[in-house]
Amino acid sequence: REACAGYPRIAVINGDLLRDDPNAVLGGDRVDVVVVSHVLQSLSARRRRELAAQVSRVLAPGGCLLSSEFVLRWNDRDSLDVLLWAVGRTSANWQGEPLQATEQDMLVRGSGLAAVNAWWVTDSTRAVLGVKTAAGIAPALRVLDPPDAASG
């Protein structure tokens, strides 16, 4: 908010897309940029897809999503980090699922955004920038209702 003060074309809107209706937060307006930082990593796979779809709906054509998340690297060098991360999350009774780089990319692309670039911010934090094209690519991911236990 402080960094954007003095720029009349920039409005910082605080809202919680996890709990609030995006249209209510934004008053039906579309936004140019949404930053999701260290949120996806703590959600279930289903909730991640829901959030990505919500973000896609509130972006104006040409708008950007910046996803910056803790992402597990599944290679020999970082195997101890993965193990320690899993143990820590289990002991805290954490309900999310590990986020991998390919899943982070798929969430951005699957919600109808063109993933433009990705880079490692730190050894464990990866950023992905997606843009909503003016053509309005239809989302490839759909959030399905859980199967009805009675129907099998």
Short mmCIF file of N, CA and C in Angstrom, two decimals:
data_model
loop_
_atom_site.label_atom_id
_atom_site.label_comp_id
_atom_site.label_asym_id
_atom_site.label_seq_id
_atom_site.Cartn_x
_atom_site.Cartn_y
_atom_site.Cartn_z
N ARG A 1 0.82 -1.19 0.00
CA ARG A 1 0.00 0.00 0.00
C ARG A 1 0.86 1.25 0.00
N GLU A 2 1.91 1.27 0.83
CA GLU A 2 2.80 2.44 0.90
C GLU A 2 3.56 2.64 -0.40
N ALA A 3 3.99 1.55 -1.01
CA ALA A 3 4.75 1.66 -2.26
C ALA A 3 3.91 2.23 -3.39
N CYS A 4 2.59 2.03 -3.32
CA CYS A 4 1.70 2.50 -4.39
C CYS A 4 1.10 3.87 -4.10
N ALA A 5 1.35 4.41 -2.92
CA ALA A 5 0.80 5.73 -2.57
C ALA A 5 1.34 6.77 -3.56
N GLY A 6 0.48 7.66 -3.97
CA GLY A 6 0.91 8.70 -4.90
C GLY A 6 0.73 8.32 -6.36
N TYR A 7 0.28 7.11 -6.62
CA TYR A 7 0.01 6.68 -8.00
C TYR A 7 -1.50 6.57 -8.16
N PRO A 8 -2.14 7.57 -8.77
CA PRO A 8 -3.60 7.60 -8.82
C PRO A 8 -4.21 6.44 -9.62
N ARG A 9 -3.46 5.82 -10.50
CA ARG A 9 -4.00 4.74 -11.31
C ARG A 9 -3.93 3.39 -10.60
N ILE A 10 -3.34 3.37 -9.40
CA ILE A 10 -3.20 2.12 -8.66
C ILE A 10 -4.07 2.17 -7.41
N ALA A 11 -4.91 1.17 -7.27
CA ALA A 11 -5.72 1.02 -6.06
C ALA A 11 -5.40 -0.34 -5.45
N VAL A 12 -5.03 -0.35 -4.20
CA VAL A 12 -4.76 -1.60 -3.50
C VAL A 12 -6.04 -2.01 -2.79
N ILE A 13 -6.50 -3.21 -3.10
CA ILE A 13 -7.74 -3.72 -2.52
C ILE A 13 -7.40 -4.91 -1.66
N ASN A 14 -7.74 -4.82 -0.39
CA ASN A 14 -7.54 -5.96 0.50
C ASN A 14 -8.78 -6.82 0.46
N GLY A 15 -8.57 -8.11 0.29
CA GLY A 15 -9.69 -9.03 0.29
C GLY A 15 -9.16 -10.43 0.48
N ASP A 16 -10.02 -11.30 0.90
CA ASP A 16 -9.66 -12.68 1.12
C ASP A 16 -10.44 -13.55 0.15
N LEU A 17 -9.82 -13.92 -0.95
CA LEU A 17 -10.50 -14.72 -1.95
C LEU A 17 -10.77 -16.14 -1.48
N LEU A 18 -10.16 -16.53 -0.35
CA LEU A 18 -10.43 -17.85 0.20
C LEU A 18 -11.76 -17.88 0.94
N ARG A 19 -12.14 -16.76 1.52
CA ARG A 19 -13.35 -16.73 2.36
C ARG A 19 -14.47 -15.85 1.79
N ASP A 20 -14.10 -14.84 1.03
CA ASP A 20 -15.09 -13.86 0.57
C ASP A 20 -15.44 -14.08 -0.89
N ASP A 21 -16.64 -13.67 -1.26
CA ASP A 21 -17.06 -13.69 -2.65
C ASP A 21 -16.28 -12.60 -3.39
N PRO A 22 -15.52 -12.97 -4.43
CA PRO A 22 -14.71 -11.96 -5.13
C PRO A 22 -15.53 -10.80 -5.67
N ASN A 23 -16.74 -11.06 -6.15
CA ASN A 23 -17.57 -9.98 -6.67
C ASN A 23 -17.97 -9.00 -5.58
N ALA A 24 -18.19 -9.52 -4.36
CA ALA A 24 -18.53 -8.63 -3.25
C ALA A 24 -17.33 -7.79 -2.84
N VAL A 25 -16.14 -8.40 -2.82
CA VAL A 25 -14.92 -7.68 -2.45
C VAL A 25 -14.63 -6.58 -3.46
N LEU A 26 -14.82 -6.90 -4.74
CA LEU A 26 -14.45 -5.98 -5.81
C LEU A 26 -15.61 -5.12 -6.31
N GLY A 27 -16.79 -5.35 -5.81
CA GLY A 27 -17.94 -4.59 -6.29
C GLY A 27 -18.26 -4.88 -7.74
N GLY A 28 -17.93 -6.07 -8.22
CA GLY A 28 -18.19 -6.44 -9.61
C GLY A 28 -17.11 -5.99 -10.58
N ASP A 29 -16.14 -5.22 -10.11
CA ASP A 29 -15.05 -4.75 -10.98
C ASP A 29 -14.09 -5.89 -11.29
N ARG A 30 -13.32 -5.70 -12.33
CA ARG A 30 -12.24 -6.62 -12.68
C ARG A 30 -10.92 -5.97 -12.28
N VAL A 31 -9.93 -6.77 -11.99
CA VAL A 31 -8.64 -6.24 -11.54
C VAL A 31 -7.55 -6.58 -12.54
N ASP A 32 -6.46 -5.83 -12.46
CA ASP A 32 -5.34 -6.02 -13.37
C ASP A 32 -4.30 -6.99 -12.81
N VAL A 33 -4.16 -7.06 -11.50
CA VAL A 33 -3.13 -7.90 -10.90
C VAL A 33 -3.68 -8.56 -9.63
N VAL A 34 -3.43 -9.85 -9.49
CA VAL A 34 -3.71 -10.57 -8.24
C VAL A 34 -2.40 -11.25 -7.83
N VAL A 35 -2.02 -11.04 -6.58
CA VAL A 35 -0.82 -11.69 -6.04
C VAL A 35 -1.28 -12.74 -5.03
N VAL A 36 -0.87 -13.98 -5.27
CA VAL A 36 -1.14 -15.08 -4.35
C VAL A 36 0.22 -15.53 -3.84
N SER A 37 0.50 -15.23 -2.59
CA SER A 37 1.82 -15.50 -2.03
C SER A 37 1.72 -16.43 -0.83
N HIS A 38 2.33 -17.59 -0.97
CA HIS A 38 2.40 -18.59 0.10
C HIS A 38 1.02 -18.94 0.63
N VAL A 39 0.08 -19.14 -0.30
CA VAL A 39 -1.28 -19.53 0.04
C VAL A 39 -1.58 -20.93 -0.50
N LEU A 40 -1.27 -21.17 -1.76
CA LEU A 40 -1.59 -22.44 -2.41
C LEU A 40 -0.97 -23.63 -1.68
N GLN A 41 0.22 -23.44 -1.16
CA GLN A 41 0.95 -24.52 -0.51
C GLN A 41 0.22 -25.08 0.72
N SER A 42 -0.71 -24.32 1.28
CA SER A 42 -1.40 -24.75 2.49
C SER A 42 -2.81 -25.25 2.21
N LEU A 43 -3.17 -25.39 0.94
CA LEU A 43 -4.52 -25.80 0.57
C LEU A 43 -4.53 -27.21 0.00
N SER A 44 -5.69 -27.83 0.05
CA SER A 44 -5.85 -29.12 -0.62
C SER A 44 -5.84 -28.89 -2.12
N ALA A 45 -5.63 -29.94 -2.88
CA ALA A 45 -5.60 -29.82 -4.35
C ALA A 45 -6.92 -29.25 -4.88
N ARG A 46 -8.03 -29.67 -4.31
CA ARG A 46 -9.35 -29.17 -4.75
C ARG A 46 -9.47 -27.68 -4.49
N ARG A 47 -9.09 -27.24 -3.30
CA ARG A 47 -9.20 -25.82 -2.95
C ARG A 47 -8.26 -24.96 -3.78
N ARG A 48 -7.11 -25.52 -4.15
CA ARG A 48 -6.19 -24.79 -5.04
C ARG A 48 -6.86 -24.51 -6.38
N ARG A 49 -7.53 -25.53 -6.93
CA ARG A 49 -8.21 -25.35 -8.22
C ARG A 49 -9.33 -24.32 -8.10
N GLU A 50 -10.07 -24.36 -6.99
CA GLU A 50 -11.14 -23.38 -6.79
C GLU A 50 -10.58 -21.96 -6.74
N LEU A 51 -9.50 -21.76 -6.01
CA LEU A 51 -8.91 -20.43 -5.89
C LEU A 51 -8.38 -19.95 -7.24
N ALA A 52 -7.72 -20.83 -7.99
CA ALA A 52 -7.21 -20.44 -9.32
C ALA A 52 -8.36 -20.03 -10.23
N ALA A 53 -9.47 -20.74 -10.17
CA ALA A 53 -10.64 -20.39 -10.99
C ALA A 53 -11.22 -19.05 -10.55
N GLN A 54 -11.28 -18.79 -9.24
CA GLN A 54 -11.79 -17.51 -8.74
C GLN A 54 -10.92 -16.35 -9.22
N VAL A 55 -9.61 -16.53 -9.16
CA VAL A 55 -8.70 -15.48 -9.60
C VAL A 55 -8.89 -15.21 -11.09
N SER A 56 -9.01 -16.25 -11.87
CA SER A 56 -9.19 -16.09 -13.31
C SER A 56 -10.45 -15.28 -13.62
N ARG A 57 -11.50 -15.51 -12.86
CA ARG A 57 -12.77 -14.80 -13.10
C ARG A 57 -12.68 -13.31 -12.77
N VAL A 58 -11.86 -12.92 -11.80
CA VAL A 58 -11.82 -11.50 -11.41
C VAL A 58 -10.81 -10.70 -12.22
N LEU A 59 -9.93 -11.37 -12.97
CA LEU A 59 -8.94 -10.65 -13.78
C LEU A 59 -9.56 -10.05 -15.03
N ALA A 60 -9.17 -8.83 -15.32
CA ALA A 60 -9.55 -8.19 -16.58
C ALA A 60 -8.71 -8.78 -17.70
N PRO A 61 -9.18 -8.72 -18.95
CA PRO A 61 -8.32 -9.16 -20.06
C PRO A 61 -6.98 -8.42 -20.01
N GLY A 62 -5.90 -9.16 -20.11
CA GLY A 62 -4.57 -8.59 -20.00
C GLY A 62 -4.07 -8.55 -18.56
N GLY A 63 -4.95 -8.94 -17.61
CA GLY A 63 -4.57 -8.95 -16.20
C GLY A 63 -3.62 -10.09 -15.88
N CYS A 64 -2.92 -9.95 -14.77
CA CYS A 64 -1.87 -10.91 -14.40
C CYS A 64 -2.13 -11.52 -13.03
N LEU A 65 -1.76 -12.79 -12.91
CA LEU A 65 -1.71 -13.48 -11.63
C LEU A 65 -0.24 -13.76 -11.35
N LEU A 66 0.22 -13.38 -10.16
CA LEU A 66 1.56 -13.74 -9.71
C LEU A 66 1.39 -14.70 -8.55
N SER A 67 1.82 -15.94 -8.76
CA SER A 67 1.77 -16.97 -7.72
C SER A 67 3.19 -17.19 -7.22
N SER A 68 3.42 -16.90 -5.95
CA SER A 68 4.74 -17.10 -5.34
C SER A 68 4.55 -18.06 -4.17
N GLU A 69 5.10 -19.27 -4.28
CA GLU A 69 4.80 -20.33 -3.33
C GLU A 69 6.03 -21.12 -2.96
N PHE A 70 5.95 -21.75 -1.78
CA PHE A 70 6.95 -22.74 -1.38
C PHE A 70 6.66 -23.98 -2.21
N VAL A 71 7.65 -24.41 -2.97
CA VAL A 71 7.47 -25.54 -3.87
C VAL A 71 8.54 -26.58 -3.57
N LEU A 72 8.11 -27.82 -3.45
CA LEU A 72 9.07 -28.89 -3.19
C LEU A 72 9.81 -29.27 -4.46
N ARG A 73 11.11 -29.38 -4.33
CA ARG A 73 11.94 -29.88 -5.45
C ARG A 73 12.20 -31.35 -5.18
N TRP A 74 11.76 -32.17 -6.06
CA TRP A 74 11.90 -33.61 -5.88
C TRP A 74 13.15 -34.09 -6.61
N ASN A 75 14.31 -33.86 -6.01
CA ASN A 75 15.55 -34.35 -6.59
C ASN A 75 16.48 -34.78 -5.46
N ASP A 76 17.60 -35.35 -5.80
CA ASP A 76 18.52 -35.88 -4.79
C ASP A 76 19.04 -34.80 -3.85
N ARG A 77 19.31 -33.63 -4.38
CA ARG A 77 19.90 -32.56 -3.57
C ARG A 77 18.96 -32.10 -2.46
N ASP A 78 17.68 -32.08 -2.75
CA ASP A 78 16.74 -31.51 -1.80
C ASP A 78 15.88 -32.55 -1.08
N SER A 79 16.26 -33.83 -1.15
CA SER A 79 15.42 -34.86 -0.55
C SER A 79 15.29 -34.68 0.96
N LEU A 80 16.34 -34.23 1.65
CA LEU A 80 16.25 -33.99 3.09
C LEU A 80 15.28 -32.86 3.39
N ASP A 81 15.27 -31.80 2.57
CA ASP A 81 14.32 -30.70 2.76
C ASP A 81 12.89 -31.21 2.63
N VAL A 82 12.65 -32.08 1.66
CA VAL A 82 11.31 -32.63 1.45
C VAL A 82 10.89 -33.45 2.66
N LEU A 83 11.78 -34.27 3.17
CA LEU A 83 11.48 -35.10 4.33
C LEU A 83 11.18 -34.23 5.55
N LEU A 84 12.03 -33.25 5.82
CA LEU A 84 11.82 -32.37 6.98
C LEU A 84 10.53 -31.57 6.85
N TRP A 85 10.23 -31.12 5.64
CA TRP A 85 8.99 -30.39 5.40
C TRP A 85 7.79 -31.27 5.71
N ALA A 86 7.80 -32.51 5.21
CA ALA A 86 6.68 -33.43 5.43
C ALA A 86 6.50 -33.75 6.90
N VAL A 87 7.60 -33.98 7.61
CA VAL A 87 7.52 -34.27 9.04
C VAL A 87 6.94 -33.08 9.80
N GLY A 88 7.42 -31.88 9.48
CA GLY A 88 6.91 -30.68 10.15
C GLY A 88 5.44 -30.47 9.91
N ARG A 89 5.00 -30.65 8.70
CA ARG A 89 3.58 -30.46 8.37
C ARG A 89 2.71 -31.52 9.04
N THR A 90 3.19 -32.75 9.07
CA THR A 90 2.43 -33.82 9.71
C THR A 90 2.28 -33.56 11.20
N SER A 91 3.36 -33.14 11.85
CA SER A 91 3.30 -32.89 13.29
C SER A 91 2.39 -31.72 13.63
N ALA A 92 2.17 -30.82 12.69
CA ALA A 92 1.30 -29.67 12.92
C ALA A 92 -0.15 -29.96 12.50
N ASN A 93 -0.41 -31.23 12.11
CA ASN A 93 -1.74 -31.64 11.65
C ASN A 93 -2.21 -30.77 10.49
N TRP A 94 -1.31 -30.48 9.59
CA TRP A 94 -1.57 -29.63 8.42
C TRP A 94 -2.39 -30.40 7.40
N GLN A 95 -3.37 -29.77 6.79
CA GLN A 95 -4.29 -30.45 5.89
C GLN A 95 -3.96 -30.26 4.40
N GLY A 96 -3.00 -29.42 4.08
CA GLY A 96 -2.67 -29.18 2.68
C GLY A 96 -1.89 -30.34 2.07
N GLU A 97 -1.49 -30.18 0.83
CA GLU A 97 -0.71 -31.18 0.13
C GLU A 97 0.53 -30.50 -0.44
N PRO A 98 1.64 -31.24 -0.57
CA PRO A 98 2.85 -30.63 -1.13
C PRO A 98 2.58 -30.06 -2.52
N LEU A 99 3.11 -28.89 -2.78
CA LEU A 99 2.96 -28.25 -4.08
C LEU A 99 4.24 -28.46 -4.87
N GLN A 100 4.10 -28.94 -6.09
CA GLN A 100 5.24 -29.15 -6.96
C GLN A 100 5.20 -28.13 -8.09
N ALA A 101 6.35 -27.91 -8.72
CA ALA A 101 6.46 -26.90 -9.77
C ALA A 101 5.47 -27.17 -10.91
N THR A 102 5.34 -28.42 -11.34
CA THR A 102 4.43 -28.71 -12.45
C THR A 102 2.98 -28.42 -12.07
N GLU A 103 2.62 -28.68 -10.80
CA GLU A 103 1.26 -28.39 -10.37
C GLU A 103 1.01 -26.88 -10.34
N GLN A 104 2.00 -26.12 -9.88
CA GLN A 104 1.86 -24.67 -9.85
C GLN A 104 1.62 -24.15 -11.27
N ASP A 105 2.37 -24.66 -12.23
CA ASP A 105 2.18 -24.27 -13.64
C ASP A 105 0.78 -24.66 -14.13
N MET A 106 0.36 -25.90 -13.82
CA MET A 106 -0.94 -26.38 -14.28
C MET A 106 -2.10 -25.57 -13.69
N LEU A 107 -1.96 -25.15 -12.44
CA LEU A 107 -3.01 -24.33 -11.83
C LEU A 107 -3.18 -23.01 -12.57
N VAL A 108 -2.07 -22.40 -12.95
CA VAL A 108 -2.13 -21.12 -13.67
C VAL A 108 -2.69 -21.33 -15.08
N ARG A 109 -2.14 -22.29 -15.79
CA ARG A 109 -2.60 -22.55 -17.17
C ARG A 109 -4.01 -23.11 -17.20
N GLY A 110 -4.31 -24.01 -16.28
CA GLY A 110 -5.62 -24.66 -16.27
C GLY A 110 -6.76 -23.73 -15.93
N SER A 111 -6.47 -22.61 -15.27
CA SER A 111 -7.52 -21.66 -14.93
C SER A 111 -7.80 -20.69 -16.08
N GLY A 112 -7.16 -20.92 -17.22
CA GLY A 112 -7.42 -20.10 -18.40
C GLY A 112 -6.40 -19.00 -18.62
N LEU A 113 -5.30 -19.02 -17.86
CA LEU A 113 -4.26 -18.01 -18.02
C LEU A 113 -3.09 -18.58 -18.81
N ALA A 114 -2.46 -17.73 -19.58
CA ALA A 114 -1.24 -18.13 -20.28
C ALA A 114 -0.08 -17.93 -19.31
N ALA A 115 0.59 -19.01 -18.95
CA ALA A 115 1.76 -18.87 -18.06
C ALA A 115 2.88 -18.27 -18.88
N VAL A 116 3.31 -17.10 -18.50
CA VAL A 116 4.28 -16.36 -19.28
C VAL A 116 5.71 -16.67 -18.84
N ASN A 117 5.90 -16.81 -17.53
CA ASN A 117 7.25 -17.01 -17.04
C ASN A 117 7.21 -17.63 -15.65
N ALA A 118 8.28 -18.32 -15.30
CA ALA A 118 8.43 -18.89 -13.96
C ALA A 118 9.89 -18.77 -13.57
N TRP A 119 10.13 -18.54 -12.30
CA TRP A 119 11.51 -18.43 -11.83
C TRP A 119 11.56 -18.77 -10.35
N TRP A 120 12.73 -19.18 -9.90
CA TRP A 120 12.96 -19.46 -8.49
C TRP A 120 13.36 -18.18 -7.79
N VAL A 121 12.60 -17.77 -6.79
CA VAL A 121 12.89 -16.57 -6.02
C VAL A 121 13.95 -16.89 -4.98
N THR A 122 13.81 -18.04 -4.33
CA THR A 122 14.81 -18.58 -3.40
C THR A 122 14.97 -20.06 -3.75
N ASP A 123 15.74 -20.78 -2.96
CA ASP A 123 15.89 -22.21 -3.21
C ASP A 123 14.59 -22.98 -3.10
N SER A 124 13.63 -22.44 -2.36
CA SER A 124 12.38 -23.17 -2.15
C SER A 124 11.12 -22.39 -2.54
N THR A 125 11.26 -21.15 -2.97
CA THR A 125 10.10 -20.34 -3.37
C THR A 125 10.16 -20.09 -4.87
N ARG A 126 9.08 -20.44 -5.55
CA ARG A 126 9.01 -20.32 -7.00
C ARG A 126 7.86 -19.38 -7.36
N ALA A 127 8.09 -18.51 -8.30
CA ALA A 127 7.07 -17.58 -8.77
C ALA A 127 6.66 -17.95 -10.19
N VAL A 128 5.37 -17.86 -10.47
CA VAL A 128 4.83 -18.08 -11.81
C VAL A 128 3.94 -16.89 -12.14
N LEU A 129 4.14 -16.32 -13.32
CA LEU A 129 3.35 -15.20 -13.79
C LEU A 129 2.44 -15.68 -14.91
N GLY A 130 1.14 -15.50 -14.74
CA GLY A 130 0.18 -15.86 -15.77
C GLY A 130 -0.60 -14.64 -16.20
N VAL A 131 -0.98 -14.60 -17.47
CA VAL A 131 -1.71 -13.46 -18.03
C VAL A 131 -3.03 -13.94 -18.63
N LYS A 132 -4.10 -13.20 -18.35
CA LYS A 132 -5.39 -13.50 -18.96
C LYS A 132 -5.41 -12.83 -20.33
N THR A 133 -5.47 -13.62 -21.35
CA THR A 133 -5.43 -13.06 -22.70
C THR A 133 -6.76 -12.39 -23.05
N ALA A 134 -6.70 -11.47 -23.97
CA ALA A 134 -7.91 -10.78 -24.42
C ALA A 134 -8.84 -11.75 -25.13
N ALA A 135 -8.28 -12.84 -25.65
CA ALA A 135 -9.10 -13.83 -26.36
C ALA A 135 -9.99 -14.60 -25.39
N GLY A 136 -9.63 -14.58 -24.11
CA GLY A 136 -10.47 -15.25 -23.11
C GLY A 136 -10.44 -16.76 -23.23
N ILE A 137 -9.28 -17.36 -23.04
CA ILE A 137 -9.15 -18.82 -23.09
C ILE A 137 -10.04 -19.44 -22.03
N ALA A 138 -10.82 -20.42 -22.42
CA ALA A 138 -11.69 -21.10 -21.46
C ALA A 138 -10.83 -21.94 -20.51
N PRO A 139 -11.15 -21.92 -19.23
CA PRO A 139 -10.38 -22.73 -18.29
C PRO A 139 -10.42 -24.21 -18.65
N ALA A 140 -9.27 -24.88 -18.52
CA ALA A 140 -9.18 -26.30 -18.81
C ALA A 140 -9.54 -27.13 -17.59
N LEU A 141 -9.39 -26.54 -16.41
CA LEU A 141 -9.70 -27.27 -15.17
C LEU A 141 -11.11 -26.93 -14.72
N ARG A 142 -11.82 -27.96 -14.30
CA ARG A 142 -13.12 -27.75 -13.69
C ARG A 142 -13.08 -28.34 -12.30
N VAL A 143 -13.75 -27.72 -11.39
CA VAL A 143 -13.86 -28.26 -10.05
C VAL A 143 -15.11 -29.11 -10.02
N LEU A 144 -14.92 -30.40 -9.82
CA LEU A 144 -16.04 -31.32 -9.81
C LEU A 144 -16.54 -31.50 -8.39
N ASP A 145 -17.86 -31.69 -8.27
CA ASP A 145 -18.42 -31.99 -6.96
C ASP A 145 -17.93 -33.37 -6.52
N PRO A 146 -17.78 -33.56 -5.21
CA PRO A 146 -17.35 -34.88 -4.76
C PRO A 146 -18.39 -35.92 -5.13
N PRO A 147 -17.96 -37.17 -5.40
CA PRO A 147 -18.91 -38.20 -5.78
C PRO A 147 -19.92 -38.43 -4.66
N ASP A 148 -21.13 -38.66 -5.05
CA ASP A 148 -22.20 -38.92 -4.09
C ASP A 148 -22.02 -40.35 -3.57
N ALA A 149 -21.92 -40.47 -2.26
CA ALA A 149 -21.68 -41.78 -1.66
C ALA A 149 -22.81 -42.75 -1.97
N ALA A 150 -24.02 -42.25 -2.12
CA ALA A 150 -25.16 -43.13 -2.39
C ALA A 150 -25.13 -43.68 -3.81
N SER A 151 -24.54 -42.91 -4.75
CA SER A 151 -24.52 -43.37 -6.15
C SER A 151 -23.30 -44.21 -6.46
N GLY A 152 -22.38 -44.36 -5.51
CA GLY A 152 -21.25 -45.25 -5.70
C GLY A 152 -20.08 -44.53 -6.13
#
